[in-house]
Short mmCIF file of C-alpha atoms and ligand atoms in Angstrom, two decimals:
data_model
loop_
_atom_site.label_atom_id
_atom_site.label_comp_id
_atom_site.label_asym_id
_atom_site.label_seq_id
_atom_site.Cartn_x
_atom_site.Cartn_y
_atom_site.Cartn_z
CA MET A 209 36.27 -47.60 -1.03
CA LYS A 210 32.73 -46.26 -1.54
CA LYS A 211 32.43 -43.47 -4.08
CA ILE A 212 30.15 -40.58 -3.14
CA ILE A 213 29.28 -37.71 -5.47
CA VAL A 214 27.76 -34.48 -4.23
CA ILE A 215 26.32 -32.17 -6.88
CA GLY A 216 26.69 -28.52 -5.83
CA ALA A 217 29.46 -26.91 -3.77
CA GLY A 218 27.14 -24.63 -1.83
CA ALA A 219 26.31 -24.59 1.87
CA ALA A 220 24.48 -27.94 2.00
CA GLY A 221 26.80 -29.81 -0.39
CA VAL A 222 30.07 -28.80 1.22
CA PHE A 223 28.76 -29.37 4.75
CA ALA A 224 27.47 -32.83 3.79
CA ALA A 225 30.74 -33.76 2.09
CA ILE A 226 32.75 -32.78 5.18
CA ARG A 227 30.44 -34.71 7.48
CA CYS A 228 30.56 -37.79 5.25
CA ALA A 229 34.34 -37.87 4.90
CA GLU A 230 34.78 -37.28 8.62
CA ALA A 231 32.27 -39.92 9.71
CA ASN A 232 33.78 -42.52 7.39
CA PRO A 233 37.31 -41.89 6.13
CA LYS A 234 36.88 -44.90 3.84
CA THR A 235 34.57 -43.00 1.51
CA LYS A 236 35.88 -41.09 -1.50
CA VAL A 237 33.88 -37.89 -1.66
CA THR A 238 33.82 -35.73 -4.80
CA ILE A 239 31.84 -32.51 -5.23
CA LEU A 240 30.90 -31.39 -8.75
CA GLU A 241 30.25 -27.66 -9.02
CA SER A 242 29.00 -25.88 -12.15
CA GLY A 243 30.48 -22.49 -11.25
CA ASN A 244 34.14 -21.64 -11.12
CA LYS A 245 33.96 -20.79 -7.41
CA VAL A 246 32.68 -22.72 -4.41
CA LEU A 247 30.32 -21.40 -1.72
CA ARG A 248 29.34 -18.35 -3.76
CA LYS A 249 26.18 -17.65 -1.79
CA VAL A 250 27.94 -18.05 1.53
CA LYS A 251 30.39 -15.39 0.35
CA ILE A 252 27.71 -12.77 -0.39
CA SER A 253 25.35 -13.82 2.39
CA GLY A 254 24.22 -11.50 5.16
CA GLY A 255 25.71 -8.50 3.35
CA GLY A 256 29.14 -10.22 3.31
CA ARG A 257 28.95 -11.16 7.02
CA CYS A 258 27.15 -14.53 6.67
CA ASN A 259 24.24 -14.89 9.04
CA VAL A 260 25.13 -18.50 9.88
CA THR A 261 22.18 -19.39 12.11
CA HIS A 262 19.77 -17.97 14.70
CA HIS A 263 20.22 -17.78 18.45
CA GLN A 264 17.25 -19.97 19.28
CA PHE A 265 18.27 -23.34 20.63
CA MET A 266 14.75 -24.61 21.29
CA SER A 267 13.95 -26.54 18.12
CA ALA A 268 10.20 -26.35 18.77
CA GLU A 269 10.52 -22.55 18.49
CA PHE A 270 13.10 -22.63 15.69
CA VAL A 271 10.81 -24.56 13.31
CA LYS A 272 8.16 -21.83 13.53
CA ASN A 273 10.33 -19.74 11.22
CA TYR A 274 9.78 -21.91 8.15
CA PRO A 275 6.72 -21.09 6.06
CA ARG A 276 7.40 -24.35 4.25
CA GLY A 277 9.01 -27.32 5.95
CA SER A 278 8.36 -26.52 9.59
CA ARG A 279 6.71 -29.86 10.35
CA GLU A 280 9.28 -31.90 8.44
CA LEU A 281 12.26 -30.17 10.12
CA GLN A 282 11.18 -31.19 13.63
CA SER A 283 12.85 -34.57 13.43
CA PRO A 284 16.06 -33.40 11.66
CA PHE A 285 16.57 -30.75 14.37
CA THR A 286 16.70 -33.48 17.00
CA GLN A 287 19.85 -34.67 15.19
CA PHE A 288 21.51 -31.34 14.38
CA GLN A 289 20.19 -27.92 15.32
CA ALA A 290 21.40 -24.32 15.75
CA GLU A 291 23.34 -25.07 18.95
CA ASP A 292 25.17 -27.90 17.16
CA THR A 293 26.07 -25.49 14.35
CA VAL A 294 27.60 -23.04 16.82
CA LYS A 295 29.54 -25.88 18.46
CA TRP A 296 30.65 -27.31 15.11
CA PHE A 297 32.25 -24.02 14.19
CA ALA A 298 33.64 -23.39 17.70
CA ASP A 299 35.36 -26.81 17.60
CA ARG A 300 37.11 -25.60 14.47
CA GLY A 301 38.12 -22.26 15.92
CA VAL A 302 35.28 -20.11 14.53
CA LYS A 303 33.47 -18.17 17.24
CA MET A 304 29.95 -16.85 16.73
CA LYS A 305 28.18 -13.85 18.21
CA ALA A 306 24.45 -13.21 18.45
CA GLU A 307 22.98 -9.81 17.62
CA GLU A 308 20.03 -8.33 19.49
CA ASP A 309 17.53 -9.71 17.00
CA GLY A 310 18.97 -13.24 17.35
CA ARG A 311 20.95 -13.40 14.09
CA MET A 312 24.31 -15.11 14.54
CA PHE A 313 27.47 -14.13 12.66
CA PRO A 314 31.13 -15.10 12.92
CA VAL A 315 32.82 -12.67 15.34
CA THR A 316 35.00 -11.53 12.43
CA ASP A 317 31.87 -10.24 10.64
CA SER A 318 33.25 -11.82 7.49
CA SER A 319 31.76 -14.65 5.44
CA GLN A 320 35.30 -15.50 4.33
CA THR A 321 35.92 -16.89 7.84
CA ILE A 322 33.23 -19.50 7.20
CA ILE A 323 34.58 -20.30 3.73
CA ASN A 324 38.15 -20.66 5.05
CA CYS A 325 36.94 -22.98 7.78
CA PHE A 326 35.17 -25.21 5.26
CA LEU A 327 38.10 -25.22 2.84
CA ASN A 328 40.48 -26.25 5.64
CA GLU A 329 38.25 -29.22 6.41
CA VAL A 330 37.93 -30.11 2.73
CA LYS A 331 41.70 -30.20 2.42
CA LYS A 332 42.23 -32.09 5.65
CA LEU A 333 39.69 -34.76 4.69
CA ASN A 334 40.89 -35.14 1.12
CA ILE A 335 37.58 -34.17 -0.43
CA GLN A 336 37.85 -33.49 -4.13
CA ILE A 337 36.02 -30.46 -5.50
CA ILE A 338 35.82 -30.14 -9.27
CA THR A 339 34.57 -26.75 -10.43
CA GLY A 340 33.31 -25.86 -13.91
CA LYS A 341 31.34 -29.13 -14.15
CA LYS A 342 27.66 -28.60 -14.71
CA VAL A 343 25.79 -31.85 -14.23
CA THR A 344 23.10 -32.24 -16.88
CA SER A 345 22.02 -35.82 -16.50
CA VAL A 346 21.83 -38.52 -13.81
CA LYS A 347 20.68 -42.10 -13.92
CA LYS A 348 20.64 -45.05 -11.53
CA GLU A 349 21.68 -48.38 -13.01
CA GLY A 350 21.72 -51.29 -10.56
CA ASN A 351 23.46 -50.05 -7.42
CA GLN A 352 25.34 -47.29 -9.20
CA PHE A 353 24.60 -43.76 -10.26
CA SER A 354 25.90 -42.47 -13.57
CA ILE A 355 26.42 -38.74 -13.75
CA TRP A 356 27.09 -36.77 -16.93
CA THR A 357 28.23 -33.18 -17.21
CA GLU A 358 27.74 -30.55 -19.90
CA GLN A 359 31.47 -30.97 -20.60
CA LYS A 360 30.74 -34.63 -21.50
CA ASP A 361 32.50 -36.17 -18.47
CA GLN A 362 30.97 -39.21 -16.88
CA PHE A 363 31.23 -40.06 -13.17
CA LYS A 364 30.05 -43.12 -11.30
CA ALA A 365 29.12 -43.37 -7.63
CA GLU A 366 27.37 -45.61 -5.13
CA GLY A 367 25.90 -42.68 -3.24
CA LEU A 368 24.62 -39.43 -4.74
CA MET A 369 23.60 -36.18 -3.13
CA LEU A 370 21.74 -33.39 -4.87
CA ALA A 371 22.54 -30.02 -3.27
CA THR A 372 21.93 -27.70 -6.20
CA GLY A 373 20.05 -24.98 -4.31
CA SER A 374 17.52 -23.11 -6.42
CA MET A 375 19.24 -23.62 -9.79
CA PRO A 376 16.76 -24.82 -12.46
CA GLU A 377 19.11 -27.59 -13.59
CA GLY A 378 18.92 -29.17 -10.13
CA TYR A 379 15.15 -29.57 -10.29
CA LYS A 380 15.56 -31.32 -13.66
CA LEU A 381 18.06 -33.76 -12.12
CA ALA A 382 15.63 -34.51 -9.27
CA LYS A 383 12.90 -35.17 -11.84
CA GLN A 384 15.19 -37.52 -13.80
CA LEU A 385 15.44 -39.59 -10.62
CA GLY A 386 11.67 -39.76 -10.21
CA HIS A 387 10.95 -36.77 -7.95
CA SER A 388 8.27 -34.12 -8.29
CA ILE A 389 8.73 -30.39 -7.77
CA THR A 390 6.18 -28.19 -5.98
CA PRO A 391 5.36 -24.79 -7.54
CA LEU A 392 8.28 -22.38 -7.35
CA ALA A 393 8.04 -18.75 -6.22
CA PRO A 394 10.56 -16.23 -4.92
CA SER A 395 10.50 -15.50 -1.20
CA LEU A 396 11.99 -12.72 0.94
CA PHE A 397 11.31 -9.61 -1.13
CA THR A 398 10.19 -6.07 -0.44
CA PHE A 399 6.98 -4.43 -1.65
CA LYS A 400 6.72 -1.89 -4.47
CA ILE A 401 4.16 0.72 -3.46
CA ASN A 402 3.54 4.01 -5.12
CA SER A 403 1.78 6.23 -2.59
CA ARG A 404 1.76 9.93 -1.75
CA LEU A 405 2.04 8.95 1.90
CA LEU A 406 5.47 7.36 1.42
CA LYS A 407 6.91 9.83 -1.08
CA ASP A 408 10.37 11.22 -0.16
CA LEU A 409 10.32 9.47 3.22
CA ALA A 410 12.84 6.72 2.39
CA GLY A 411 14.85 5.72 5.46
CA ILE A 412 12.12 6.35 8.02
CA SER A 413 11.41 3.32 10.18
CA PHE A 414 8.71 2.25 12.64
CA PRO A 415 9.49 0.06 15.66
CA GLU A 416 6.31 -2.01 15.55
CA VAL A 417 3.46 -1.94 13.05
CA GLU A 418 0.79 -4.50 12.30
CA LEU A 419 0.53 -5.46 8.64
CA THR A 420 -2.43 -7.21 7.05
CA LEU A 421 -1.90 -8.44 3.49
CA LYS A 422 -4.96 -9.36 1.49
CA THR A 423 -4.36 -11.66 -1.46
CA SER A 424 -7.20 -13.04 -3.57
CA LYS A 425 -7.09 -16.37 -1.70
CA LYS A 426 -5.89 -15.61 1.82
CA THR A 427 -5.18 -12.88 4.34
CA PHE A 428 -1.82 -12.78 6.14
CA GLN A 429 -0.80 -10.82 9.23
CA GLN A 430 2.56 -9.84 10.70
CA VAL A 431 3.73 -7.57 13.50
CA GLY A 432 7.22 -6.07 13.46
CA PRO A 433 9.48 -3.24 12.40
CA LEU A 434 8.81 -1.49 9.07
CA LEU A 435 11.03 0.61 6.84
CA ILE A 436 10.09 3.07 4.09
CA THR A 437 12.32 2.68 1.03
CA HIS A 438 12.67 4.57 -2.28
CA TRP A 439 10.31 2.13 -3.96
CA GLY A 440 7.88 1.21 -1.18
CA LEU A 441 8.17 -0.76 2.03
CA SER A 442 10.72 -3.13 3.55
CA GLY A 443 11.83 -4.18 7.04
CA PRO A 444 11.34 -7.41 9.00
CA ALA A 445 7.52 -7.30 8.98
CA VAL A 446 7.39 -7.00 5.16
CA LEU A 447 10.03 -9.67 4.59
CA LYS A 448 8.16 -12.10 6.82
CA LEU A 449 4.91 -11.39 4.98
CA SER A 450 6.65 -11.97 1.65
CA ALA A 451 7.79 -15.38 2.88
CA TRP A 452 4.46 -16.53 4.29
CA ALA A 453 2.52 -15.22 1.29
CA ALA A 454 5.14 -16.12 -1.37
CA ARG A 455 2.91 -18.46 -3.40
CA GLU A 456 -0.32 -16.46 -3.08
CA MET A 457 1.42 -13.20 -4.03
CA LYS A 458 2.96 -14.83 -7.11
CA GLU A 459 -0.46 -16.16 -8.15
CA ASP A 460 -1.82 -12.58 -7.88
CA ASN A 461 1.12 -11.24 -9.88
CA TYR A 462 2.22 -9.24 -6.82
CA GLN A 463 -0.90 -7.07 -6.76
CA SER A 464 -2.34 -7.14 -3.24
CA THR A 465 -3.77 -4.78 -0.66
CA LEU A 466 -1.71 -3.98 2.40
CA GLU A 467 -3.32 -2.53 5.51
CA ILE A 468 -1.08 -0.86 8.05
CA ASN A 469 -1.80 -0.26 11.71
CA TRP A 470 1.02 2.23 12.29
CA LEU A 471 1.13 1.83 16.08
CA ASN A 472 0.05 -1.81 16.40
CA LYS A 473 -2.74 -0.78 18.80
CA LYS A 474 -6.41 -1.61 18.80
CA ARG A 475 -8.65 1.23 17.72
CA ALA A 476 -10.13 2.04 21.14
CA PRO A 477 -6.81 2.51 23.02
CA LEU A 478 -5.54 4.47 20.07
CA LEU A 479 -8.46 6.87 20.20
CA GLU A 480 -8.02 7.19 23.95
CA GLU A 481 -4.37 8.10 23.43
CA LEU A 482 -5.26 10.81 20.93
CA PHE A 483 -7.97 12.13 23.27
CA LYS A 484 -5.27 12.81 25.88
CA ASN A 485 -4.25 15.70 23.62
CA LYS A 486 -7.78 17.10 23.60
CA ASN A 487 -7.07 19.98 25.94
CA SER A 488 -3.65 20.79 24.60
CA LYS A 489 -3.01 24.09 22.88
CA SER A 490 -0.20 22.45 20.90
CA LYS A 491 -0.67 22.20 17.19
CA LEU A 492 -1.24 18.79 15.58
CA THR A 493 2.17 19.07 13.98
CA ASN A 494 3.92 19.39 17.35
CA LEU A 495 2.20 16.74 19.45
CA TYR A 496 2.01 13.20 18.11
CA PRO A 497 2.65 9.55 19.04
CA GLN A 498 6.32 9.20 19.97
CA GLU A 499 6.75 6.05 17.84
CA LEU A 500 6.27 8.12 14.69
CA ALA A 501 8.91 10.25 12.98
CA GLY A 502 8.06 13.96 12.66
CA ARG A 503 8.45 13.98 8.86
CA PHE A 504 6.11 11.03 8.53
CA TRP A 505 3.55 12.65 10.84
CA GLU A 506 3.53 15.86 8.76
CA GLN A 507 2.93 13.95 5.56
CA PHE A 508 0.38 11.74 7.27
CA LEU A 509 -1.65 14.81 8.31
CA LYS A 510 -1.40 16.28 4.82
CA VAL A 511 -2.45 13.11 3.01
CA ASN A 512 -5.39 12.74 5.43
CA GLN A 513 -6.35 16.36 4.77
CA LEU A 514 -5.82 17.54 8.33
CA ASP A 515 -4.46 21.02 8.92
CA ALA A 516 -1.14 20.64 10.76
CA ASP A 517 -1.53 24.07 12.40
CA THR A 518 -4.84 23.28 14.09
CA PRO A 519 -4.38 23.22 17.88
CA TRP A 520 -5.45 19.89 19.39
CA ASN A 521 -8.06 21.62 21.58
CA GLN A 522 -9.80 22.93 18.45
CA LEU A 523 -9.89 19.65 16.55
CA PRO A 524 -13.51 18.62 15.94
CA HIS A 525 -14.62 15.24 17.30
CA LYS A 526 -15.13 13.85 13.82
CA GLN A 527 -11.54 14.55 12.97
CA TYR A 528 -10.24 12.76 16.08
CA ASN A 529 -12.04 9.75 14.77
CA GLN A 530 -10.67 10.25 11.30
CA LEU A 531 -7.11 10.44 12.66
CA ALA A 532 -7.56 7.32 14.76
CA ASP A 533 -9.04 5.46 11.79
CA ALA A 534 -6.12 6.37 9.56
CA LEU A 535 -3.53 5.41 12.18
CA TYR A 536 -5.38 2.18 12.83
CA LYS A 537 -5.79 1.23 9.20
CA THR A 538 -4.13 2.78 6.15
CA SER A 539 -4.75 0.81 2.94
CA LEU A 540 -2.02 0.80 0.30
CA GLU A 541 -1.84 -1.08 -2.99
CA VAL A 542 1.17 -3.34 -3.51
CA GLU A 543 2.12 -3.09 -7.20
CA GLY A 544 5.08 -5.44 -7.40
CA LYS A 545 8.13 -6.78 -5.63
CA SER A 546 11.74 -5.68 -5.29
CA ARG A 547 14.83 -7.59 -4.32
CA PHE A 548 16.06 -7.62 -0.73
CA LYS A 549 19.83 -7.63 -1.11
CA GLU A 550 20.74 -9.27 2.20
CA GLU A 551 18.98 -12.58 1.57
CA PHE A 552 16.51 -14.11 -0.83
CA VAL A 553 15.43 -17.68 -1.39
CA GLU A 554 13.18 -19.82 -3.55
CA CYS A 555 9.98 -21.23 -2.14
CA GLY A 556 9.12 -24.64 -3.60
CA GLY A 557 11.28 -27.57 -4.63
CA VAL A 558 11.49 -31.33 -4.22
CA HIS A 559 8.26 -32.61 -2.68
CA LEU A 560 8.80 -33.29 1.03
CA LYS A 561 6.60 -36.40 1.01
CA GLU A 562 9.26 -38.06 -1.12
CA ILE A 563 12.04 -37.67 1.49
CA ASP A 564 12.82 -39.68 4.62
CA PHE A 565 13.76 -36.94 7.09
CA LYS A 566 15.59 -39.33 9.43
CA THR A 567 18.25 -39.86 6.76
CA MET A 568 17.49 -37.25 4.06
CA GLU A 569 17.30 -40.16 1.62
CA SER A 570 14.90 -40.28 -1.29
CA LYS A 571 11.97 -42.61 -0.69
CA LEU A 572 11.88 -43.24 -4.43
CA THR A 573 15.54 -43.83 -5.32
CA PRO A 574 17.68 -45.53 -2.65
CA GLY A 575 21.19 -44.11 -2.36
CA LEU A 576 20.02 -40.62 -3.39
CA PHE A 577 20.09 -37.85 -0.77
CA PHE A 578 18.96 -34.23 -0.66
CA ALA A 579 19.54 -31.14 1.46
CA GLY A 580 19.22 -27.36 1.30
CA GLU A 581 17.15 -25.06 -0.81
CA LEU A 582 16.47 -27.64 -3.52
CA LEU A 583 13.85 -29.06 -1.14
CA ASP A 584 10.47 -27.44 -0.64
CA ILE A 585 11.76 -25.83 2.57
CA ASP A 586 12.44 -22.16 3.13
CA GLY A 587 12.77 -19.96 6.15
CA ILE A 588 12.25 -16.32 6.93
CA THR A 589 15.31 -14.08 7.03
CA GLY A 590 17.57 -14.44 10.10
CA GLY A 591 19.86 -17.45 9.52
CA PHE A 592 17.09 -20.04 9.12
CA ASN A 593 17.90 -20.87 5.51
CA PHE A 594 21.51 -21.73 6.24
CA GLN A 595 20.43 -23.76 9.27
CA ASN A 596 18.25 -25.84 6.94
CA ALA A 597 21.32 -26.42 4.75
CA TRP A 598 23.59 -27.35 7.71
CA THR A 599 21.00 -29.69 9.28
CA GLY A 600 20.08 -31.45 6.04
CA GLY A 601 23.73 -31.57 4.99
CA TRP A 602 24.85 -33.06 8.28
CA ILE A 603 22.20 -35.78 8.22
CA ALA A 604 22.71 -36.61 4.53
CA GLY A 605 26.48 -36.70 5.09
CA THR A 606 26.08 -39.08 8.03
CA SER A 607 23.82 -41.35 5.98
CA LEU A 608 26.17 -41.33 2.99
CA ALA A 609 29.05 -42.26 5.29
CA HIS A 610 27.20 -45.40 6.33
CA LEU A 611 25.71 -46.45 3.02
CA PRO A 612 25.07 -50.22 3.07
C1 FAD B 159 22.20 -12.56 -1.49
C2 FAD B 159 21.84 -13.69 -0.56
C3 FAD B 159 22.17 -13.59 0.77
C4 FAD B 159 21.81 -14.63 1.66
N1 FAD B 159 22.14 -14.50 2.98
C5 FAD B 159 21.77 -15.48 3.86
C6 FAD B 159 22.13 -15.40 5.23
O1 FAD B 159 22.85 -14.48 5.66
N2 FAD B 159 21.66 -16.38 6.07
C7 FAD B 159 20.90 -17.43 5.62
O2 FAD B 159 20.50 -18.27 6.43
N3 FAD B 159 20.60 -17.56 4.31
C8 FAD B 159 21.02 -16.63 3.42
N4 FAD B 159 20.72 -16.75 2.10
C9 FAD B 159 20.06 -17.99 1.65
C10 FAD B 159 21.14 -19.09 1.57
O3 FAD B 159 22.26 -18.57 0.86
C11 FAD B 159 20.62 -20.33 0.85
O4 FAD B 159 19.44 -20.77 1.47
C12 FAD B 159 21.68 -21.43 0.92
O5 FAD B 159 22.85 -21.00 0.25
C13 FAD B 159 21.17 -22.70 0.29
O6 FAD B 159 22.21 -23.64 0.28
P1 FAD B 159 22.27 -24.76 -0.85
O7 FAD B 159 23.54 -25.48 -0.62
O8 FAD B 159 21.01 -25.49 -0.86
O9 FAD B 159 22.34 -23.96 -2.21
P2 FAD B 159 23.47 -23.01 -2.78
O10 FAD B 159 24.23 -22.40 -1.67
O11 FAD B 159 22.78 -22.12 -3.75
O12 FAD B 159 24.45 -23.99 -3.55
C14 FAD B 159 24.07 -24.73 -4.69
C15 FAD B 159 25.30 -24.97 -5.51
O13 FAD B 159 25.00 -25.92 -6.51
C16 FAD B 159 25.61 -25.53 -7.72
N5 FAD B 159 24.85 -26.18 -8.83
C17 FAD B 159 23.57 -25.96 -9.17
N6 FAD B 159 23.21 -26.74 -10.21
C18 FAD B 159 24.30 -27.48 -10.51
C19 FAD B 159 24.56 -28.47 -11.50
N7 FAD B 159 23.63 -28.84 -12.37
N8 FAD B 159 25.80 -29.03 -11.55
C20 FAD B 159 26.76 -28.65 -10.66
N9 FAD B 159 26.57 -27.71 -9.72
C21 FAD B 159 25.36 -27.12 -9.64
C22 FAD B 159 25.49 -24.03 -7.69
O14 FAD B 159 26.40 -23.43 -8.58
C23 FAD B 159 25.77 -23.72 -6.23
O15 FAD B 159 27.14 -23.54 -5.99
C24 FAD B 159 21.10 -15.76 1.18
C25 FAD B 159 20.79 -15.85 -0.17
C26 FAD B 159 21.16 -14.84 -1.04
C27 FAD B 159 20.83 -14.98 -2.50
#
């Protein structure tokens, strides 16, 4: 009986172990987990609801949501993609629902449903999970891996999978087996901005803005919803920017300039829209673009030194232009980052050139497999990070099941 060890009882590790044991009942699969609980991130994910995947079953579209790894994931998604995830759970009695924005959750809206489903499979397939075992050292001798834990246990296996997520110890283990790690940086965060324009407006949202982030090396753009928070800005457009610009923002110590086009319109149509008010006797404060909240508009006028009580038909031409300019482009200084509670991930990890994506096997150490966040792959928020874990886990599990 082939012995397989999986390090890490998170999304990728548990999924791979299940796949391996199912595809080849003659393997003995053991998961070593440093914590005292399994699937801890699954439990807290998606605000406790677990955003399992995204309702986009065209892989060519799906891969566009990975700032790092999009090219490499093309082939793995031909083996196991979002639709397969939904089916995998449905076959085990867990139904999914898609929300308007495409995020998919179990219909129970509880991450525990996902955990229970996995634990049922683990039990059924006789997979052994040993918690409280932090692996500190790994070595390959001949055809066998030797694995040592902090608690001084030693394990031996013919096949090894590293699924340690973004824990520092995991990167060390990958290095011990010859792999290199690309620069690490947090991804999926919100922006700290201290501006008079945003003061006391927390909770106000905008359906569609255009954001331009200028870092010292590169400029990034995103269109999408925006939310004012107590400390600055959040919402899908900011989170996406944080993912695409994760490395550049870290290099700049999270000091960048953010330009906001509040209505996501080009300047000329915007000016034309404002000019429609030209003959109105309404005051500036009472007549404004419908996409904007009244409280924001009032503050916007004040910060741009426009008198809210001026009737539109008395607004000088120069000030029309000034208003259009400010709506088209407001510059704010990003001063730092804050945590987004629903989901955050690490950008960077095991170098993708060192992995065979048909099998998820190491190109440097045969018999060693990887999946999940430990790799230099990360997605934007919306279920893409778990899908990376399921896809990689499924392929690695299949390969481990058929180890020569
Ligand atoms: C708050 C939060 C919410 C999230 N919500 C979502 C969401 O709704 N949808 C989504 O797609 N993504 C979400 N994510 C991201 C997602 O959780 C991760 O991308 C995913 O869990 C990665 O899976 P993994 O198996 O690679 O790593 P993990 O799930 O982190 O699992 C790694 C496991 O390895 C163990 N481990 C590490 N080192 C060792 C060692 N040396 N020895 C033994 N064990 C070790 C760890 O204890 C851990 O249990 C969220 C992340 C966070 C932090």
